[in-house]
Tab-separated table of C-alpha atoms and ligand atoms in Angstrom:
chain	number	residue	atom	x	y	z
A	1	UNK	CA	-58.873	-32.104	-44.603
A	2	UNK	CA	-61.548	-31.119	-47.756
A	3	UNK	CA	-61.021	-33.671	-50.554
A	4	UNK	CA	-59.640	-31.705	-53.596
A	5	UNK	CA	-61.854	-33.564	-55.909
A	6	UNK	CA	-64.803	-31.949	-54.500
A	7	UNK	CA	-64.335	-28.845	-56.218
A	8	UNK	CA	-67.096	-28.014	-58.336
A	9	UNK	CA	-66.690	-28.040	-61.904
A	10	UNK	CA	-66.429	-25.234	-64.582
A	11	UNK	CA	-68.155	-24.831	-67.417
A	12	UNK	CA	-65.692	-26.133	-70.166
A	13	UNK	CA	-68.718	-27.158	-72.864
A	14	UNK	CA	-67.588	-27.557	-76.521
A	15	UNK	CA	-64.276	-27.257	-75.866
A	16	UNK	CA	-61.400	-29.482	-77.211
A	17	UNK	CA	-58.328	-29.952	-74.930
A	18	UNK	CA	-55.465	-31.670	-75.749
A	19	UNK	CA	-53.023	-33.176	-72.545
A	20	UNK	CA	-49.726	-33.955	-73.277
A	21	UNK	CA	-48.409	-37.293	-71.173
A	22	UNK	CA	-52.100	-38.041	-69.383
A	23	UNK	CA	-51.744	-41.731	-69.864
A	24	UNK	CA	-50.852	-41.652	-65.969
A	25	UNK	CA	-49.619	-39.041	-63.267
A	26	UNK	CA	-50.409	-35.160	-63.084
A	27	UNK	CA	-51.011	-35.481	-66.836
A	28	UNK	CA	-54.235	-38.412	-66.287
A	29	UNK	CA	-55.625	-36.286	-63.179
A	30	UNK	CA	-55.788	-33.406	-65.621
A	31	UNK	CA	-57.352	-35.135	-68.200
A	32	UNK	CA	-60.211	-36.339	-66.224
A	33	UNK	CA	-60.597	-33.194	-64.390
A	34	UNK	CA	-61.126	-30.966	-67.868
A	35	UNK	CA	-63.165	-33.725	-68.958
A	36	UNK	CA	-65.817	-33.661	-65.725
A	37	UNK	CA	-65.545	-29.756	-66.699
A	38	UNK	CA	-67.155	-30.749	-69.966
A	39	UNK	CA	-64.260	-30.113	-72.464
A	40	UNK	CA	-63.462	-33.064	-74.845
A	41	UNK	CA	-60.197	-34.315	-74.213
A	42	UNK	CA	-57.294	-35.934	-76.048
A	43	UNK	CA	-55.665	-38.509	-74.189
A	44	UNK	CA	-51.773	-38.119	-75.675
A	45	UNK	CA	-49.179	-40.729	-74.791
A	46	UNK	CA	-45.779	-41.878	-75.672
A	47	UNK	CA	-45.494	-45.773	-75.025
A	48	UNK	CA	-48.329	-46.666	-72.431
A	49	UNK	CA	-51.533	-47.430	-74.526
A	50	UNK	CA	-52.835	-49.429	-72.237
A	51	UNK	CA	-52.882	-46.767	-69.199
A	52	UNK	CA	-54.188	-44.431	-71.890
A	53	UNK	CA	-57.353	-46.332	-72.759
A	54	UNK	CA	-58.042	-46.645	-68.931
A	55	UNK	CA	-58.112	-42.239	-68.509
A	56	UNK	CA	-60.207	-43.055	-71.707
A	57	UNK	CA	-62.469	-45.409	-70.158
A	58	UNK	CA	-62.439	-43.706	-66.978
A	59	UNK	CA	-63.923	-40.639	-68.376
A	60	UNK	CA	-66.187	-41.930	-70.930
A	61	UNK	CA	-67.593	-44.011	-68.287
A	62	UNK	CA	-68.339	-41.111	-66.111
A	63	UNK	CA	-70.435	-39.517	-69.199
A	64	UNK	CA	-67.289	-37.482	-70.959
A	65	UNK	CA	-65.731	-37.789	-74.065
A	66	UNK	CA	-62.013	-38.635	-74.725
A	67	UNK	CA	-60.016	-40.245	-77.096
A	68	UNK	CA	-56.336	-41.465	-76.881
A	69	UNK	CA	-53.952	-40.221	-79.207
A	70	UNK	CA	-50.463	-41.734	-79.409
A	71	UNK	CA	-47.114	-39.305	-80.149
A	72	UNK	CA	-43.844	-39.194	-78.501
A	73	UNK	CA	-43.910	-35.714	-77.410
A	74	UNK	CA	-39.610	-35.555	-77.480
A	75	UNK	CA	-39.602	-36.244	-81.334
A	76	UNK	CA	-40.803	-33.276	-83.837
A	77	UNK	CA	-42.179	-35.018	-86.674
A	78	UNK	CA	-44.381	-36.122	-83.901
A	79	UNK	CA	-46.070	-33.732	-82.940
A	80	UNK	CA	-47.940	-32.100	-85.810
A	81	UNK	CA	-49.568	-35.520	-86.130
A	82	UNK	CA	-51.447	-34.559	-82.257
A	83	UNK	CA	-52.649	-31.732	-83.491
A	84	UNK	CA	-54.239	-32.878	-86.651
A	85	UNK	CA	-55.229	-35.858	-85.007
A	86	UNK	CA	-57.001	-33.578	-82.701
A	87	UNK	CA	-58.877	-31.201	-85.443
A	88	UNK	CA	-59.780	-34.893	-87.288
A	89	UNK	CA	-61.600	-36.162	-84.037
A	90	UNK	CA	-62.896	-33.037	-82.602
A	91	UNK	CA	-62.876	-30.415	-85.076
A	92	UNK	CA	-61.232	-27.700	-83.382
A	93	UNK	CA	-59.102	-27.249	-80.301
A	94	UNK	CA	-58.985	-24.422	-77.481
A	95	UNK	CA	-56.581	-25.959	-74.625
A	96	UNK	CA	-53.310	-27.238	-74.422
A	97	UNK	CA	-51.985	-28.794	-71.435
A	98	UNK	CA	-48.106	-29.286	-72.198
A	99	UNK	CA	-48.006	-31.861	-69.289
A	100	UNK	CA	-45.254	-34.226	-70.049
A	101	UNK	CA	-41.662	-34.428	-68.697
A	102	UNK	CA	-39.277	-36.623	-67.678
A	103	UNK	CA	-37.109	-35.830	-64.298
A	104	UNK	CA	-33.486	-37.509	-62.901
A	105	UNK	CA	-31.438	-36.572	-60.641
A	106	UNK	CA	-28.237	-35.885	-61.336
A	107	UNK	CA	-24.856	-33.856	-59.932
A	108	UNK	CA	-22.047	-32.072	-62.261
A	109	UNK	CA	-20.169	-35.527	-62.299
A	110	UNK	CA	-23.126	-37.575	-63.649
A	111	UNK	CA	-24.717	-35.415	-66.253
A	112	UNK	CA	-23.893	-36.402	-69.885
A	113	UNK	CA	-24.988	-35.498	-73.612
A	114	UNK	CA	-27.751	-37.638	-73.615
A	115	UNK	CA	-29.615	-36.589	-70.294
A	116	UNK	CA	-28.823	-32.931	-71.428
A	117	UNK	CA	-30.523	-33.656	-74.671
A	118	UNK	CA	-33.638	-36.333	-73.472
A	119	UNK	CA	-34.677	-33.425	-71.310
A	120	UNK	CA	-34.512	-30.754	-73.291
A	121	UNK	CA	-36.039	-32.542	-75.917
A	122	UNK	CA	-39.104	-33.342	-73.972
A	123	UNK	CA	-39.392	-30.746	-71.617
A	124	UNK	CA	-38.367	-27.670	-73.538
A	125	UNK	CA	-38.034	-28.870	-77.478
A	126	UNK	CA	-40.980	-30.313	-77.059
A	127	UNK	CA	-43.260	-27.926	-75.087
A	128	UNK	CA	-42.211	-25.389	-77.692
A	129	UNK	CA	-42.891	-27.344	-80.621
A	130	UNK	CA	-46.112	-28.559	-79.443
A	131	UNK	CA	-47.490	-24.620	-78.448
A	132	UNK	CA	-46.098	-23.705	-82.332
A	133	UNK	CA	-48.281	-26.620	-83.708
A	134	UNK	CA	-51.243	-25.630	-81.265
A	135	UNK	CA	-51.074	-21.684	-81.675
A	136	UNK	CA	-51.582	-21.860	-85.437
A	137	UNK	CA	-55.004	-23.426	-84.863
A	138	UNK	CA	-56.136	-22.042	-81.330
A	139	UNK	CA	-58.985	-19.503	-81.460
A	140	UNK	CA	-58.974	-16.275	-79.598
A	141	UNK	CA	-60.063	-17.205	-76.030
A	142	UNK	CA	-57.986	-20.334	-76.400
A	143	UNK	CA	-55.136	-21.296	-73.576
A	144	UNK	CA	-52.123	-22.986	-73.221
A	145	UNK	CA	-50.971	-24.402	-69.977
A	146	UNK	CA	-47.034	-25.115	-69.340
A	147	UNK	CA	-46.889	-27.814	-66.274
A	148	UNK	CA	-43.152	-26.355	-64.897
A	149	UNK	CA	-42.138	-27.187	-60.936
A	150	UNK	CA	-41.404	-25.220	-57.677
A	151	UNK	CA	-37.765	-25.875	-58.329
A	152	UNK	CA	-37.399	-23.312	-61.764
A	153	UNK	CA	-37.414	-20.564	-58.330
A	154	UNK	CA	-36.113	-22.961	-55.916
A	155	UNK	CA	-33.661	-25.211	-57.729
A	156	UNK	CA	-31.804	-28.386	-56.539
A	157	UNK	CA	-28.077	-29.308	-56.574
A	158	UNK	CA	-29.511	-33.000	-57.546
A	159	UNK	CA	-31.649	-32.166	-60.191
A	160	UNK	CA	-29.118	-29.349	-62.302
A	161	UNK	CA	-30.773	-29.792	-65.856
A	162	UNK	CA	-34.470	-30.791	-65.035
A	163	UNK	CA	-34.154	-28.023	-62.907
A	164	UNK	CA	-32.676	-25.459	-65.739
A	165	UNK	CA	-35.173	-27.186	-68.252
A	166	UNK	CA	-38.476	-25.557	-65.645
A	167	UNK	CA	-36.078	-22.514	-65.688
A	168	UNK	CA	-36.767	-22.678	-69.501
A	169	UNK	CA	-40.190	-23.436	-69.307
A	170	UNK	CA	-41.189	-20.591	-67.003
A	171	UNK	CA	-39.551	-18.268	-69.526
A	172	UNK	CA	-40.868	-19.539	-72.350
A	173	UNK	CA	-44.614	-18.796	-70.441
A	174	UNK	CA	-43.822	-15.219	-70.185
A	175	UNK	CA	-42.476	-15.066	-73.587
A	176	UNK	CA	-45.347	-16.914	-75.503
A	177	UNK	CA	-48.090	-14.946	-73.234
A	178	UNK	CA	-46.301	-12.160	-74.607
A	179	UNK	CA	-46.516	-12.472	-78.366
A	180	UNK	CA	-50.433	-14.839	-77.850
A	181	UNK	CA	-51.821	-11.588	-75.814
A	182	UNK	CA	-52.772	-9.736	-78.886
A	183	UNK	CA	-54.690	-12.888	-79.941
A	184	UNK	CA	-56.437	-13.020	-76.827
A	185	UNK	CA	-54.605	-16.617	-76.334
A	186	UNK	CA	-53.460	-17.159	-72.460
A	187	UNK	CA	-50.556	-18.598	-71.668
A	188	UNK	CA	-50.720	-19.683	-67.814
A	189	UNK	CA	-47.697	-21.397	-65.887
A	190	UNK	CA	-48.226	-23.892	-63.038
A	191	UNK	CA	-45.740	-25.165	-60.527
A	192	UNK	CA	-46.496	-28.139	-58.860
A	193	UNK	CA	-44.856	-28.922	-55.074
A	194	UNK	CA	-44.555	-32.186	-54.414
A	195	UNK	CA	-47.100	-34.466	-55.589
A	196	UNK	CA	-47.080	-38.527	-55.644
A	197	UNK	CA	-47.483	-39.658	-59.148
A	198	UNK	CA	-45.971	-42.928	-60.961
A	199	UNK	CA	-43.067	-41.040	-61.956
A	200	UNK	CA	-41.697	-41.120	-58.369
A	201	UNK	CA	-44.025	-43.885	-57.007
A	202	UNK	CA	-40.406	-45.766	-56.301
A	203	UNK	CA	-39.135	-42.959	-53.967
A	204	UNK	CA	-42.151	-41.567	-52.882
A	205	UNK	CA	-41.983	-42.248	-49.787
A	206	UNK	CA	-38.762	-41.427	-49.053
A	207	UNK	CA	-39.428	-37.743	-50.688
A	208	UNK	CA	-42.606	-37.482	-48.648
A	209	UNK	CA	-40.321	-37.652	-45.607
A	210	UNK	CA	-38.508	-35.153	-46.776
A	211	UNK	CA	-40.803	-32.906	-48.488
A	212	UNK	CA	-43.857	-33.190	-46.090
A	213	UNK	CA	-42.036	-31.383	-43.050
A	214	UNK	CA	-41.434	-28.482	-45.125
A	215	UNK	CA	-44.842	-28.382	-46.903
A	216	UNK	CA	-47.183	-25.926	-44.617
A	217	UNK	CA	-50.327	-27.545	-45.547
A	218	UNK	CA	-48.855	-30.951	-44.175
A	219	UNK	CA	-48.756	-33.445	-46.926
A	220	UNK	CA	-48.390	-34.489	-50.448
A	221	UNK	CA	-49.763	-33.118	-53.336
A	222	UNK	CA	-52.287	-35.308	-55.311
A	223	UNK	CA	-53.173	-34.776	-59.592
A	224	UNK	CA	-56.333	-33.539	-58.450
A	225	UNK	CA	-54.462	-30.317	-56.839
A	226	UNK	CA	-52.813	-29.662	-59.543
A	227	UNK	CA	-55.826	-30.653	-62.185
A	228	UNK	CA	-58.271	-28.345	-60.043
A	229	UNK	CA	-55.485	-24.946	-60.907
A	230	UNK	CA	-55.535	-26.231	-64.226
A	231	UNK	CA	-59.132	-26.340	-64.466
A	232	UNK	CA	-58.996	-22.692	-63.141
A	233	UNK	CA	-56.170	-21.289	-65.222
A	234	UNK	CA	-57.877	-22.301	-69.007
A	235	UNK	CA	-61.696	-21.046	-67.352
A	236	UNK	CA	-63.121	-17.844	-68.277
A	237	UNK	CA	-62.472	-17.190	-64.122
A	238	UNK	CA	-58.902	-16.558	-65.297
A	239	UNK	CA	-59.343	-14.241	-68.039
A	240	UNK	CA	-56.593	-11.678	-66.853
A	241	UNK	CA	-53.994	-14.015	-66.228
A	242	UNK	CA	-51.136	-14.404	-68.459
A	243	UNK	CA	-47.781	-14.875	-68.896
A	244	UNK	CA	-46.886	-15.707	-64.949
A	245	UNK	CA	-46.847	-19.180	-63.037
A	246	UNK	CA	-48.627	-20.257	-60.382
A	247	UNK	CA	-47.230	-21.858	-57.552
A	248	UNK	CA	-49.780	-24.768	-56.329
A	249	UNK	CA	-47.103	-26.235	-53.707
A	250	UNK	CA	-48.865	-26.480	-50.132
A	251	UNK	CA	-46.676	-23.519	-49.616
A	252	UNK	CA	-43.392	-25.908	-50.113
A	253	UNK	CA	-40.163	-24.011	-50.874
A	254	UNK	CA	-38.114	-26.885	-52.566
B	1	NAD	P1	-45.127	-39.224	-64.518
B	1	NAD	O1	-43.803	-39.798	-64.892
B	1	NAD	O2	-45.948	-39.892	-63.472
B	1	NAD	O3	-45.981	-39.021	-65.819
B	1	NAD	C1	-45.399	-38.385	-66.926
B	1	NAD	C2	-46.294	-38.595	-68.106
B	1	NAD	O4	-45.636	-38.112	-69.278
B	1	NAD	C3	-46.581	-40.065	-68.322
B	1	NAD	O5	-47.918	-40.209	-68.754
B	1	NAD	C4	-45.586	-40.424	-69.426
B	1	NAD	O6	-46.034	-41.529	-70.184
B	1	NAD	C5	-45.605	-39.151	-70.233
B	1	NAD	N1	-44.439	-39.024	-71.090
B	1	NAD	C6	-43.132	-39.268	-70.774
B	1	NAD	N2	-42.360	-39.070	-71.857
B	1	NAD	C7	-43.200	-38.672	-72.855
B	1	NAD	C8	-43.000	-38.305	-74.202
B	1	NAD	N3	-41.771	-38.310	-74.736
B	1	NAD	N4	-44.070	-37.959	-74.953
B	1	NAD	C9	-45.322	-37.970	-74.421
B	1	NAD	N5	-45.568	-38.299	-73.139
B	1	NAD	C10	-44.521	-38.646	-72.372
B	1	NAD	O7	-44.822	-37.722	-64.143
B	1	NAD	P2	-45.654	-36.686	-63.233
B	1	NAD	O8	-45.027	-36.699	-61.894
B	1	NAD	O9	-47.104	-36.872	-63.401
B	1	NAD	O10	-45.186	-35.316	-63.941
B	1	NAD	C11	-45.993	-34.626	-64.877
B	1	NAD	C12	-45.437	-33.211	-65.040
B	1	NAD	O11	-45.448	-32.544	-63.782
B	1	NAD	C13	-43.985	-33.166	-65.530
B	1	NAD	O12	-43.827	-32.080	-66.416
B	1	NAD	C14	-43.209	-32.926	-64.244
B	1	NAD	O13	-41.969	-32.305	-64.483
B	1	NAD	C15	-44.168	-32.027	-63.498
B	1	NAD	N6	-43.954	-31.987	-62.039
B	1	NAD	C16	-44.149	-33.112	-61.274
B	1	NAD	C17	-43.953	-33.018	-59.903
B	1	NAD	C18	-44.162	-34.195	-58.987
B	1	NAD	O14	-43.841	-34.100	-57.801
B	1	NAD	N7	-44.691	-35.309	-59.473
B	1	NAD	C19	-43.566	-31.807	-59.311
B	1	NAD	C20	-43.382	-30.701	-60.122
B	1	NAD	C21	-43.583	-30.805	-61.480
């Protein structure tokens, strides 16, 4: 099987990309991908410093620049505070990666105020927020990149409101590629199948059973699969795409 991370890079020079959530998971892979594509990138995390000054290290140490910038994505005083940390660093920015979200299962019995709200906040509040703060500076040519999941077209009876929260997500891609077109802004959607990250590391293998049967290309996903459609979706190779989301699944129906 080819090794994703063999892909060859894009030409992301000058560029300033911020990643939502990249101290670890999806979110790191993505970082250090649009890094090695030459864009400067803005580490973001909530609580884990110390995973964020490894993607930090990791990159600089493979010739890229990166800086981490701390701000709980789910709170909206926060998030200004990214972006102008961003424009103080690098001067400018072009990409946003709205990355981070928090998943938990959950059935009609189990789901209460609070899990309603913590994922909204993040996934939704938060994403929305963060593309406001970021669409006010971005330059034409600039993109924004929602991470959403298989299940906003394939949802889950365990998973009701992460599930509705991608729902949200996947709308709010159309919509903002909608009123960004004029602006030449793109506003690209991808949906991750299954893909082993620290967020699941506990049941991982235990999904794998169950996902990897009904995956056509036969296994996992890695944050380089996902990192390499990123890379794609905010290069000049995806200048007519908009307002969609792209499935990047191994052909998985959840
Ligand atoms: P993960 O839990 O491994 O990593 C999530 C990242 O987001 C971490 O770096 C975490 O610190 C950060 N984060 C959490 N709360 C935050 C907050 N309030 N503010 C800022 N950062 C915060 O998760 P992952 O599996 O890498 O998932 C990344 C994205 O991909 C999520 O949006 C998730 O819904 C989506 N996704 C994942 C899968 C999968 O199988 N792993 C599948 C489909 C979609």
């Amino acid at each position: 099987m080819s090794n994703p991370t063999s892909n060859p890079s894009r030409n992301l020079n000058g560029k300033v990309a911020i990643v939502t959530g990249s101290s670890k998971g999806i979110g790191a892979g993505i970082a250090e991908r649009l890094a090695r594509d030459g864009a400067s990138v803005v580490v973001n995390y909530a609580r884990s410093e110390k995973e964020a000054a490894a993607v930090v290290a990791r990159i600089t140490a493979a010739g890229g620049k990166a800086v981490a910038v701390q701000a709980d994505i789910s709170r909206a005083e926060q998030i200004q505070p990214l972006v102008d940390a961003t424009l103080r660093h690098f001067g400018r920015l072009d990409i946003l990666v709205n990355n981070a979200g928090i998943y938990q299962l959950d059935s009609l019995d189990t789901i209460t105020a609070d899990s309603i709200a913590r994922h909204f906040d993040l996934n939704v509040r938060g994403l929305t927020l963060m593309t406001q703060a970021a669409a006010r500076v971005l330059p034409a040519g600039g993109v924004i990149v929602n991470i959403s999941s298989g299940v906003a077209k394939s949802p889950s009876a365990q998973a009701h409101i992460y599930c509705a929260t991608k729902g949200a997500v996947d709308i709010l891609t159309r919509t903002f590629g909608a009123e960004l077109g004029p602006r030449n802004i793109r506003v690209v959607g991808i949906a991750p199948g299954f893909v082993a990250t620290d967020g699941n590391a506990d049941s991982s293998e235990a999904y794998a059973a169950y996902f990897v049967p009904k995956t056509p290309l036969g296994r996992v996903g890695q944050p380089a699969d996902i990192a390499a459609a990123v890379s794609f979706a905010v290069s000049g190779d995806a200048a007519w795409v908009t307002g969609c989301t792209i499935d990047v699944a191994g052909g998985l129906v959840f």
